[in-house]
PDB file of C-alpha atoms in Angstrom:
ATOM      1  CA  MET N 135      -0.111 194.084  54.124  1.00  0.00           C
ATOM      2  CA  THR N 136       0.754 195.360  57.770  1.00  0.00           C
ATOM      3  CA  SER N 137      -0.882 199.130  58.239  1.00  0.00           C
ATOM      4  CA  THR N 138       2.713 200.314  58.370  1.00  0.00           C
ATOM      5  CA  ALA N 139       2.915 198.736  54.736  1.00  0.00           C
ATOM      6  CA  THR N 140      -0.080 200.914  53.606  1.00  0.00           C
ATOM      7  CA  SER N 141       0.564 204.046  55.123  1.00  0.00           C
ATOM      8  CA  ALA N 142       4.117 203.815  53.303  1.00  0.00           C
ATOM      9  CA  ALA N 143       2.857 203.007  50.244  1.00  0.00           C
ATOM     10  CA  PRO N 144       2.664 205.579  47.009  1.00  0.00           C
ATOM     11  CA  VAL N 145      -1.109 206.757  46.484  1.00  0.00           C
ATOM     12  CA  LEU N 146      -0.909 205.605  42.994  1.00  0.00           C
ATOM     13  CA  GLU N 147       0.816 202.808  41.744  1.00  0.00           C
ATOM     14  CA  VAL N 148       0.497 201.597  38.106  1.00  0.00           C
ATOM     15  CA  ARG N 149       2.229 198.470  37.297  1.00  0.00           C
ATOM     16  CA  ASP N 150       3.051 197.147  33.653  1.00  0.00           C
ATOM     17  CA  LEU N 151      -0.229 198.016  32.580  1.00  0.00           C
ATOM     18  CA  GLU N 152      -1.879 197.290  29.160  1.00  0.00           C
ATOM     19  CA  VAL N 153      -5.843 198.097  28.211  1.00  0.00           C
ATOM     20  CA  THR N 154      -7.017 196.431  24.909  1.00  0.00           C
ATOM     21  CA  PHE N 155     -10.669 197.366  23.131  1.00  0.00           C
ATOM     22  CA  GLY N 156     -12.343 194.916  21.079  1.00  0.00           C
ATOM     23  CA  SER N 157     -11.123 191.383  20.547  1.00  0.00           C
ATOM     24  CA  GLY N 158      -9.959 188.908  18.074  1.00  0.00           C
ATOM     25  CA  HIS N 159      -8.654 190.898  14.739  1.00  0.00           C
ATOM     26  CA  ALA N 160     -10.572 194.392  15.802  1.00  0.00           C
ATOM     27  CA  ALA N 161      -8.498 194.247  19.158  1.00  0.00           C
ATOM     28  CA  ALA N 162      -6.742 197.165  19.721  1.00  0.00           C
ATOM     29  CA  LYS N 163      -3.517 197.526  22.363  1.00  0.00           C
ATOM     30  CA  VAL N 164      -4.188 201.409  23.978  1.00  0.00           C
ATOM     31  CA  LEU N 165      -2.207 200.874  27.075  1.00  0.00           C
ATOM     32  CA  LYS N 166       1.283 199.183  26.340  1.00  0.00           C
ATOM     33  CA  GLY N 167       2.846 198.203  29.972  1.00  0.00           C
ATOM     34  CA  VAL N 168       2.670 201.228  31.217  1.00  0.00           C
ATOM     35  CA  SER N 169       3.820 202.030  34.817  1.00  0.00           C
ATOM     36  CA  ALA N 170       4.339 205.314  36.869  1.00  0.00           C
ATOM     37  CA  THR N 171       3.939 205.804  40.673  1.00  0.00           C
ATOM     38  CA  ILE N 172       2.417 208.691  42.518  1.00  0.00           C
ATOM     39  CA  GLU N 173       3.650 209.552  46.088  1.00  0.00           C
ATOM     40  CA  ARG N 174       1.660 211.328  48.454  1.00  0.00           C
ATOM     41  CA  GLY N 175       1.879 215.318  48.051  1.00  0.00           C
ATOM     42  CA  LYS N 176       2.886 214.878  44.399  1.00  0.00           C
ATOM     43  CA  THR N 177       1.820 215.808  41.395  1.00  0.00           C
ATOM     44  CA  LEU N 178       2.197 213.419  38.091  1.00  0.00           C
ATOM     45  CA  GLY N 179       1.725 215.293  34.648  1.00  0.00           C
ATOM     46  CA  ILE N 180       1.012 213.034  32.153  1.00  0.00           C
ATOM     47  CA  VAL N 181       1.089 214.376  28.633  1.00  0.00           C
ATOM     48  CA  GLY N 182       0.737 213.199  25.285  1.00  0.00           C
ATOM     49  CA  GLU N 183      -1.038 214.280  21.842  1.00  0.00           C
ATOM     50  CA  SER N 184      -4.607 213.204  21.284  1.00  0.00           C
ATOM     51  CA  GLY N 185      -4.344 209.199  20.737  1.00  0.00           C
ATOM     52  CA  SER N 186      -1.664 208.900  23.117  1.00  0.00           C
ATOM     53  CA  GLY N 187      -3.682 206.709  25.862  1.00  0.00           C
ATOM     54  CA  LYS N 188      -3.825 209.552  28.894  1.00  0.00           C
ATOM     55  CA  SER N 189      -7.656 209.609  29.096  1.00  0.00           C
ATOM     56  CA  THR N 190      -7.771 205.746  28.862  1.00  0.00           C
ATOM     57  CA  LEU N 191      -5.202 205.711  31.528  1.00  0.00           C
ATOM     58  CA  ALA N 192      -6.879 208.192  33.560  1.00  0.00           C
ATOM     59  CA  LYS N 193     -10.527 205.748  33.025  1.00  0.00           C
ATOM     60  CA  ALA N 194      -8.768 202.745  33.952  1.00  0.00           C
ATOM     61  CA  ILE N 195      -7.622 204.292  37.324  1.00  0.00           C
ATOM     62  CA  VAL N 196     -11.087 204.938  38.548  1.00  0.00           C
ATOM     63  CA  GLY N 197     -12.292 201.677  37.310  1.00  0.00           C
ATOM     64  CA  LEU N 198     -14.180 203.212  33.945  1.00  0.00           C
ATOM     65  CA  ASN N 199     -11.677 200.819  31.357  1.00  0.00           C
ATOM     66  CA  PRO N 200     -11.147 197.343  31.983  1.00  0.00           C
ATOM     67  CA  VAL N 201      -7.498 196.282  32.351  1.00  0.00           C
ATOM     68  CA  SER N 202      -6.190 193.687  30.020  1.00  0.00           C
ATOM     69  CA  ALA N 203      -2.742 193.477  32.122  1.00  0.00           C
ATOM     70  CA  GLY N 204      -0.877 194.812  34.723  1.00  0.00           C
ATOM     71  CA  SER N 205      -2.233 196.078  37.885  1.00  0.00           C
ATOM     72  CA  ILE N 206      -3.121 199.577  39.730  1.00  0.00           C
ATOM     73  CA  TRP N 207      -2.585 199.820  43.508  1.00  0.00           C
ATOM     74  CA  VAL N 208      -4.276 202.736  45.240  1.00  0.00           C
ATOM     75  CA  ASN N 209      -2.896 203.467  48.830  1.00  0.00           C
ATOM     76  CA  GLY N 210      -1.798 200.146  48.954  1.00  0.00           C
ATOM     77  CA  ALA N 211      -4.463 198.063  48.187  1.00  0.00           C
ATOM     78  CA  ASP N 212      -5.008 196.383  44.305  1.00  0.00           C
ATOM     79  CA  VAL N 213      -7.595 197.817  42.703  1.00  0.00           C
ATOM     80  CA  SER N 214      -8.358 194.932  40.208  1.00  0.00           C
ATOM     81  CA  ARG N 215      -8.815 192.492  43.248  1.00  0.00           C
ATOM     82  CA  MET N 216     -11.268 194.612  44.971  1.00  0.00           C
ATOM     83  CA  THR N 217     -15.112 193.656  45.136  1.00  0.00           C
ATOM     84  CA  SER N 218     -17.800 195.692  43.846  1.00  0.00           C
ATOM     85  CA  GLY N 219     -18.509 197.542  47.273  1.00  0.00           C
ATOM     86  CA  GLN N 220     -14.875 197.869  47.516  1.00  0.00           C
ATOM     87  CA  ARG N 221     -14.595 199.619  44.316  1.00  0.00           C
ATOM     88  CA  ARG N 222     -17.257 201.792  45.122  1.00  0.00           C
ATOM     89  CA  ALA N 223     -15.825 203.037  48.501  1.00  0.00           C
ATOM     90  CA  MET N 224     -12.500 203.543  46.549  1.00  0.00           C
ATOM     91  CA  ARG N 225     -13.950 206.024  44.166  1.00  0.00           C
ATOM     92  CA  ARG N 226     -14.409 208.584  46.915  1.00  0.00           C
ATOM     93  CA  GLU N 227     -10.889 208.279  47.381  1.00  0.00           C
ATOM     94  CA  VAL N 228     -10.116 208.825  43.620  1.00  0.00           C
ATOM     95  CA  GLN N 229     -11.755 212.010  42.283  1.00  0.00           C
ATOM     96  CA  MET N 230     -11.660 212.946  38.550  1.00  0.00           C
ATOM     97  CA  ILE N 231     -12.028 216.512  37.788  1.00  0.00           C
ATOM     98  CA  PRO N 232     -13.570 216.492  33.948  1.00  0.00           C
ATOM     99  CA  GLN N 233     -12.550 218.376  30.546  1.00  0.00           C
ATOM    100  CA  ASP N 234     -16.017 219.606  30.175  1.00  0.00           C
ATOM    101  CA  PRO N 235     -17.170 220.898  34.029  1.00  0.00           C
ATOM    102  CA  TYR N 236     -20.675 221.783  32.713  1.00  0.00           C
ATOM    103  CA  SER N 237     -21.745 218.644  31.180  1.00  0.00           C
ATOM    104  CA  SER N 238     -20.776 217.319  34.754  1.00  0.00           C
ATOM    105  CA  LEU N 239     -22.516 219.675  37.047  1.00  0.00           C
ATOM    106  CA  ASN N 240     -26.591 218.510  37.373  1.00  0.00           C
ATOM    107  CA  PRO N 241     -28.545 221.732  35.834  1.00  0.00           C
ATOM    108  CA  ARG N 242     -31.337 221.044  38.135  1.00  0.00           C
ATOM    109  CA  ARG N 243     -29.335 221.304  41.193  1.00  0.00           C
ATOM    110  CA  THR N 244     -27.810 224.299  42.913  1.00  0.00           C
ATOM    111  CA  ILE N 245     -24.015 224.312  43.724  1.00  0.00           C
ATOM    112  CA  GLY N 246     -24.584 223.871  46.981  1.00  0.00           C
ATOM    113  CA  GLN N 247     -26.865 220.588  46.503  1.00  0.00           C
ATOM    114  CA  THR N 248     -23.820 219.700  44.743  1.00  0.00           C
ATOM    115  CA  LEU N 249     -21.363 220.309  46.982  1.00  0.00           C
ATOM    116  CA  ALA N 250     -23.646 218.943  50.080  1.00  0.00           C
ATOM    117  CA  GLU N 251     -23.931 215.576  47.782  1.00  0.00           C
ATOM    118  CA  ALA N 252     -20.087 215.799  47.712  1.00  0.00           C
ATOM    119  CA  ILE N 253     -19.588 216.151  51.215  1.00  0.00           C
ATOM    120  CA  ASP N 254     -22.254 213.049  52.508  1.00  0.00           C
ATOM    121  CA  PRO N 255     -23.557 211.409  50.142  1.00  0.00           C
ATOM    122  CA  VAL N 256     -26.226 210.151  52.255  1.00  0.00           C
ATOM    123  CA  LYS N 257     -27.592 213.336  54.186  1.00  0.00           C
ATOM    124  CA  SER N 258     -26.888 215.806  50.956  1.00  0.00           C
ATOM    125  CA  ASN N 259     -28.970 218.657  52.841  1.00  0.00           C
ATOM    126  CA  PRO N 260     -27.051 221.774  52.098  1.00  0.00           C
ATOM    127  CA  ARG N 261     -28.219 223.409  55.267  1.00  0.00           C
ATOM    128  CA  ALA N 262     -26.374 220.504  56.978  1.00  0.00           C
ATOM    129  CA  HIS N 263     -23.176 221.151  55.552  1.00  0.00           C
ATOM    130  CA  ARG N 264     -23.628 225.082  55.014  1.00  0.00           C
ATOM    131  CA  GLU N 265     -20.413 225.409  56.772  1.00  0.00           C
ATOM    132  CA  LYS N 266     -18.236 223.144  54.521  1.00  0.00           C
ATOM    133  CA  ILE N 267     -20.045 224.133  51.575  1.00  0.00           C
ATOM    134  CA  SER N 268     -19.064 228.034  52.222  1.00  0.00           C
ATOM    135  CA  TYR N 269     -15.532 226.626  53.183  1.00  0.00           C
ATOM    136  CA  TRP N 270     -14.873 225.032  50.145  1.00  0.00           C
ATOM    137  CA  LEU N 271     -16.405 227.675  47.826  1.00  0.00           C
ATOM    138  CA  SER N 272     -13.979 230.421  49.114  1.00  0.00           C
ATOM    139  CA  THR N 273     -11.378 227.898  48.686  1.00  0.00           C
ATOM    140  CA  ILE N 274     -12.098 228.505  44.854  1.00  0.00           C
ATOM    141  CA  ARG N 275     -12.581 232.352  45.672  1.00  0.00           C
ATOM    142  CA  LEU N 276     -16.331 231.988  45.074  1.00  0.00           C
ATOM    143  CA  ASP N 277     -18.273 234.149  47.666  1.00  0.00           C
ATOM    144  CA  ALA N 278     -20.706 231.579  50.373  1.00  0.00           C
ATOM    145  CA  ASP N 279     -24.058 233.102  48.415  1.00  0.00           C
ATOM    146  CA  VAL N 280     -23.216 231.282  44.893  1.00  0.00           C
ATOM    147  CA  ALA N 281     -24.538 228.111  46.845  1.00  0.00           C
ATOM    148  CA  GLU N 282     -27.799 229.021  45.876  1.00  0.00           C
ATOM    149  CA  ARG N 283     -27.459 229.278  42.286  1.00  0.00           C
ATOM    150  CA  TYR N 284     -27.291 226.657  39.307  1.00  0.00           C
ATOM    151  CA  PRO N 285     -24.469 225.933  36.991  1.00  0.00           C
ATOM    152  CA  HIS N 286     -25.992 227.917  33.874  1.00  0.00           C
ATOM    153  CA  GLU N 287     -25.514 230.971  35.732  1.00  0.00           C
ATOM    154  CA  PHE N 288     -21.596 230.817  35.911  1.00  0.00           C
ATOM    155  CA  SER N 289     -18.850 230.988  33.300  1.00  0.00           C
ATOM    156  CA  GLY N 290     -16.555 228.317  32.051  1.00  0.00           C
ATOM    157  CA  GLY N 291     -14.058 229.216  34.310  1.00  0.00           C
ATOM    158  CA  GLN N 292     -15.952 229.436  37.253  1.00  0.00           C
ATOM    159  CA  ARG N 293     -17.562 226.299  36.768  1.00  0.00           C
ATOM    160  CA  GLN N 294     -14.250 224.394  36.458  1.00  0.00           C
ATOM    161  CA  ARG N 295     -13.323 225.731  39.634  1.00  0.00           C
ATOM    162  CA  ILE N 296     -16.929 224.662  41.131  1.00  0.00           C
ATOM    163  CA  ALA N 297     -16.049 220.926  39.641  1.00  0.00           C
ATOM    164  CA  ILE N 298     -12.549 221.700  41.548  1.00  0.00           C
ATOM    165  CA  ALA N 299     -14.332 222.149  44.862  1.00  0.00           C
ATOM    166  CA  ARG N 300     -16.940 219.283  44.339  1.00  0.00           C
ATOM    167  CA  ALA N 301     -13.614 216.892  43.688  1.00  0.00           C
ATOM    168  CA  LEU N 302     -12.093 217.683  46.715  1.00  0.00           C
ATOM    169  CA  ALA N 303     -15.136 218.232  48.696  1.00  0.00           C
ATOM    170  CA  VAL N 304     -15.012 214.238  48.680  1.00  0.00           C
ATOM    171  CA  GLY N 305     -12.091 214.265  50.442  1.00  0.00           C
ATOM    172  CA  PRO N 306     -10.179 212.284  48.141  1.00  0.00           C
ATOM    173  CA  LYS N 307      -6.653 210.649  48.240  1.00  0.00           C
ATOM    174  CA  LEU N 308      -5.971 211.040  44.731  1.00  0.00           C
ATOM    175  CA  ILE N 309      -7.326 213.894  42.182  1.00  0.00           C
ATOM    176  CA  ILE N 310      -6.973 213.001  38.787  1.00  0.00           C
ATOM    177  CA  ALA N 311      -7.431 216.469  36.448  1.00  0.00           C
ATOM    178  CA  ASP N 312      -7.913 215.509  33.107  1.00  0.00           C
ATOM    179  CA  GLU N 313      -7.076 218.394  30.078  1.00  0.00           C
ATOM    180  CA  ILE N 314      -9.058 220.318  32.399  1.00  0.00           C
ATOM    181  CA  THR N 315      -8.013 223.827  30.851  1.00  0.00           C
ATOM    182  CA  SER N 316      -8.302 222.766  27.537  1.00  0.00           C
ATOM    183  CA  ALA N 317     -11.809 224.194  26.870  1.00  0.00           C
ATOM    184  CA  LEU N 318     -10.975 227.302  28.246  1.00  0.00           C
ATOM    185  CA  ASP N 319      -9.359 230.632  26.803  1.00  0.00           C
ATOM    186  CA  LEU N 320      -5.783 231.377  27.543  1.00  0.00           C
ATOM    187  CA  SER N 321      -6.445 234.042  30.498  1.00  0.00           C
ATOM    188  CA  VAL N 322      -8.932 231.456  32.076  1.00  0.00           C
ATOM    189  CA  GLN N 323      -6.534 228.700  31.794  1.00  0.00           C
ATOM    190  CA  ALA N 324      -4.290 230.924  33.854  1.00  0.00           C
ATOM    191  CA  GLU N 325      -7.045 231.466  36.580  1.00  0.00           C
ATOM    192  CA  ILE N 326      -7.367 227.507  36.689  1.00  0.00           C
ATOM    193  CA  LEU N 327      -3.591 226.652  36.814  1.00  0.00           C
ATOM    194  CA  ASN N 328      -2.784 229.452  39.370  1.00  0.00           C
ATOM    195  CA  LEU N 329      -5.530 227.788  41.495  1.00  0.00           C
ATOM    196  CA  ILE N 330      -4.481 224.343  41.092  1.00  0.00           C
ATOM    197  CA  SER N 331      -0.713 225.668  42.263  1.00  0.00           C
ATOM    198  CA  ARG N 332      -2.337 227.426  45.720  1.00  0.00           C
ATOM    199  CA  LEU N 333      -4.191 224.252  46.392  1.00  0.00           C
ATOM    200  CA  ARG N 334      -1.482 222.173  45.563  1.00  0.00           C
ATOM    201  CA  THR N 335       0.493 223.762  48.493  1.00  0.00           C
ATOM    202  CA  GLU N 336      -2.445 224.465  50.776  1.00  0.00           C
ATOM    203  CA  LEU N 337      -4.016 220.971  51.040  1.00  0.00           C
ATOM    204  CA  ASP N 338      -0.915 218.747  50.412  1.00  0.00           C
ATOM    205  CA  LEU N 339      -2.665 217.646  47.278  1.00  0.00           C
ATOM    206  CA  THR N 340      -1.583 214.104  45.422  1.00  0.00           C
ATOM    207  CA  MET N 341      -2.770 214.676  41.673  1.00  0.00           C
ATOM    208  CA  ALA N 342      -2.592 213.056  38.079  1.00  0.00           C
ATOM    209  CA  PHE N 343      -2.366 216.447  35.872  1.00  0.00           C
ATOM    210  CA  ILE N 344      -3.140 215.046  32.408  1.00  0.00           C
ATOM    211  CA  SER N 345      -2.677 217.596  29.415  1.00  0.00           C
ATOM    212  CA  HIS N 346      -1.870 217.610  25.681  1.00  0.00           C
ATOM    213  CA  ASP N 347       0.171 221.199  26.934  1.00  0.00           C
ATOM    214  CA  LEU N 348       3.784 220.149  28.120  1.00  0.00           C
ATOM    215  CA  ASP N 349       3.991 223.632  29.075  1.00  0.00           C
ATOM    216  CA  VAL N 350       1.364 223.393  31.441  1.00  0.00           C
ATOM    217  CA  VAL N 351       2.121 219.997  32.722  1.00  0.00           C
ATOM    218  CA  HIS N 352       5.486 221.587  33.155  1.00  0.00           C
ATOM    219  CA  HIS N 353       4.146 224.638  35.706  1.00  0.00           C
ATOM    220  CA  VAL N 354       1.839 222.501  37.986  1.00  0.00           C
ATOM    221  CA  SER N 355       3.955 218.955  38.368  1.00  0.00           C
ATOM    222  CA  ASP N 356       6.538 217.327  40.110  1.00  0.00           C
ATOM    223  CA  GLU N 357       7.542 214.851  37.366  1.00  0.00           C
ATOM    224  CA  ILE N 358       6.296 214.343  33.960  1.00  0.00           C
ATOM    225  CA  MET N 359       5.610 211.032  32.236  1.00  0.00           C
ATOM    226  CA  VAL N 360       5.414 211.572  28.347  1.00  0.00           C
ATOM    227  CA  LEU N 361       2.797 208.785  26.930  1.00  0.00           C
ATOM    228  CA  PHE N 362       3.645 208.090  22.868  1.00  0.00           C
ATOM    229  CA  HIS N 363       0.975 205.520  21.080  1.00  0.00           C
ATOM    230  CA  GLY N 364       0.328 203.665  24.423  1.00  0.00           C
ATOM    231  CA  GLU N 365       3.722 203.734  25.176  1.00  0.00           C
ATOM    232  CA  VAL N 366       6.056 205.601  28.128  1.00  0.00           C
ATOM    233  CA  VAL N 367       8.603 207.029  26.425  1.00  0.00           C
ATOM    234  CA  GLU N 368      10.312 209.220  28.869  1.00  0.00           C
ATOM    235  CA  ILE N 369       9.632 209.874  32.775  1.00  0.00           C
ATOM    236  CA  GLY N 370      11.835 211.675  35.166  1.00  0.00           C
ATOM    237  CA  ASP N 371      11.676 215.056  37.183  1.00  0.00           C
ATOM    238  CA  VAL N 372       9.723 217.572  35.551  1.00  0.00           C
ATOM    239  CA  ASP N 373      12.802 220.241  35.544  1.00  0.00           C
ATOM    240  CA  SER N 374      15.039 217.333  33.711  1.00  0.00           C
ATOM    241  CA  VAL N 375      12.254 216.164  31.162  1.00  0.00           C
ATOM    242  CA  TYR N 376      11.561 219.757  29.922  1.00  0.00           C
ATOM    243  CA  GLY N 377      14.934 221.227  30.204  1.00  0.00           C
ATOM    244  CA  HIS N 378      16.976 218.017  28.838  1.00  0.00           C
ATOM    245  CA  PRO N 379      14.543 215.615  26.828  1.00  0.00           C
ATOM    246  CA  LYS N 380      15.685 212.224  26.100  1.00  0.00           C
ATOM    247  CA  HIS N 381      13.210 211.419  23.209  1.00  0.00           C
ATOM    248  CA  PRO N 382      12.606 212.965  19.918  1.00  0.00           C
ATOM    249  CA  TYR N 383       9.027 212.828  20.876  1.00  0.00           C
ATOM    250  CA  THR N 384       9.436 214.977  24.083  1.00  0.00           C
ATOM    251  CA  ARG N 385      11.593 217.187  22.270  1.00  0.00           C
ATOM    252  CA  LYS N 386       8.844 217.263  19.720  1.00  0.00           C
ATOM    253  CA  LEU N 387       6.379 218.198  22.176  1.00  0.00           C
ATOM    254  CA  ILE N 388       8.870 220.962  23.579  1.00  0.00           C
ATOM    255  CA  ASP N 389       9.413 222.643  20.178  1.00  0.00           C
ATOM    256  CA  SER N 390       5.565 222.959  19.883  1.00  0.00           C
ATOM    257  CA  VAL N 391       5.536 225.077  23.028  1.00  0.00           C
ATOM    258  CA  PRO N 392       5.684 229.031  22.230  1.00  0.00           C
ATOM    259  CA  GLY N 393       9.262 230.230  23.102  1.00  0.00           C
ATOM    260  CA  GLY N 394      10.276 226.683  24.219  1.00  0.00           C
ATOM    261  CA  PRO N 395      11.790 225.988  27.581  1.00  0.00           C
ATOM    262  CA  GLY N 396      12.084 229.056  29.111  1.00  0.00           C
ATOM    263  CA  PHE N 397       8.665 230.028  28.173  1.00  0.00           C
ATOM    264  CA  ASP N 398       6.687 232.669  30.590  1.00  0.00           C
ATOM    265  CA  ILE N 399       3.715 231.095  31.831  1.00  0.00           C
ATOM    266  CA  GLY N 400       2.871 234.485  33.279  1.00  0.00           C
ATOM    267  CA  GLU N 401       2.204 235.741  29.505  1.00  0.00           C
ATOM    268  CA  ARG N 402      -0.598 233.967  29.755  1.00  0.00           C
ATOM    269  CA  ARG N 403      -1.730 234.760  33.943  1.00  0.00           C
ATOM    270  CA  ALA N 404      -4.472 236.379  34.814  1.00  0.00           C
ATOM    271  CA  ALA N 405      -5.515 237.573  38.068  1.00  0.00           C
ATOM    272  CA  VAL N 406      -7.594 235.057  40.004  1.00  0.00           C
ATOM    273  CA  VAL N 407     -10.984 236.504  40.543  1.00  0.00           C
TER     274      VAL N 407
END
């Protein structure tokens, strides 16, 4: 593939992806021919109830789940054909923001140490990366002096913002946000959604935003993909899918949203602190 073709390729392309757990009579096909594309600077919202295959897809993209069939392409490169060394390098290009930031932050490392390691895993001295650490903390609206503190000293919402900063500090081509607001109360959810919306614009992020909450996905995405029992039942422009759903399952998800289409996310928003 030429460099021109690579630069023009979508950041992420999933082609007829299948993931099966177990074997023989115990085999369970969790993803069934899933296909999706994320263009540079766009956000694809992936929505579905628990068990729909959302997190399985996310883990397959970052190489944590084996692929049974189909392929995953990142920046024009077929992940399934990469060597182990290429996969390790690719993992810096695709960063996942976890649902539970506390368990993903090392309690023995300061926030500065955590961010320094993301910036440069080889030379992860916070002093050497002081300016970059301050920049990423300011980006998530935290003061530079919090770099000396430990994860347990922060609230759940602050820890989630730190997890976002850590993912961004790596300099990835693609961010996967996996249910990042589900463990937070409504006012803190609003802070995180406001932050994501701002960063999408300021940093021109390319993102897969995963949630069971269609209203949340609606407000942070350019396109929506609806998963049901491991299959894509609907995909398209965010306003078209949310305003004019074609599949009964999508309608069910919309009907579960307080107020349905037009529900004002301002009702759950709070000022970002």
